[in-house]
């Protein structure tokens, strides 16, 4: 009858460990945000008429318009701007996902979480926990 309660003796240590992990994750998240903010991904449109630079948070941080670029009209220039920004943001999104994945893999490794455990979690298998 009391078999299910035998692990309760370890509960304080488990809670302390969870709090430490939570603190570590918050620290890692802050580092990740800083790292993504420092990334610079550039794209151009209109054969270099417009160059857009975004950071890893997908924010536009720089937009350069080549004053010697030959554009037919303002509408064409506007299309080049939109295109350059969109391409830079797409590239930044890919890079941000790569950086995030690398950080998460490192955190899992440091926490002793194996690839098998991660696969099981992805499949929703928690060994009968939660129902």
GROMACS .gro file of C-alpha atoms in nm, residues 21-65:
model
   45
   21UNK     CA    1   1.786   2.340  -1.317
   22UNK     CA    2   1.523   2.614  -1.348
   23UNK     CA    3   1.780   2.876  -1.249
   24UNK     CA    4   2.032   2.735  -1.498
   25UNK     CA    5   1.770   2.742  -1.776
   26UNK     CA    6   1.686   3.106  -1.703
   27UNK     CA    7   2.056   3.190  -1.716
   28UNK     CA    8   2.097   3.003  -2.043
   29UNK     CA    9   1.794   3.176  -2.192
   30UNK     CA   10   1.941   3.517  -2.108
   31UNK     CA   11   2.270   3.415  -2.268
   32UNK     CA   12   2.087   3.293  -2.575
   33UNK     CA   13   1.895   3.619  -2.614
   34UNK     CA   14   2.222   3.811  -2.590
   35UNK     CA   15   2.392   3.585  -2.841
   36UNK     CA   16   2.103   3.609  -3.087
   37UNK     CA   17   2.105   3.987  -3.053
   38UNK     CA   18   2.473   3.988  -3.144
   39UNK     CA   19   2.434   3.785  -3.463
   40UNK     CA   20   2.444   3.974  -3.793
   41UNK     CA   21   2.296   3.824  -4.107
   42UNK     CA   22   2.303   4.021  -4.430
   43UNK     CA   23   2.113   3.989  -4.757
   44UNK     CA   24   2.089   4.205  -5.066
   45UNK     CA   25   1.838   4.261  -5.343
   46UNK     CA   26   1.846   4.430  -5.679
   47UNK     CA   27   2.205   4.324  -5.749
   48UNK     CA   28   2.327   4.507  -5.441
   49UNK     CA   29   2.095   4.806  -5.472
   50UNK     CA   30   1.975   4.737  -5.117
   51UNK     CA   31   2.155   4.555  -4.836
   52UNK     CA   32   1.964   4.461  -4.521
   53UNK     CA   33   2.116   4.330  -4.199
   54UNK     CA   34   1.914   4.154  -3.929
   55UNK     CA   35   2.016   4.011  -3.596
   56UNK     CA   36   1.929   3.669  -3.459
   57UNK     CA   37   1.614   3.810  -3.301
   58UNK     CA   38   1.497   3.892  -3.657
   59UNK     CA   39   1.527   4.265  -3.595
   60UNK     CA   40   1.642   4.488  -3.880
   61UNK     CA   41   1.962   4.653  -3.757
   62UNK     CA   42   2.090   4.810  -4.078
   63UNK     CA   43   1.960   4.905  -4.420
   64UNK     CA   44   2.189   5.039  -4.688
   65UNK     CA   45   2.077   5.178  -5.021
   0.00000   0.00000   0.00000
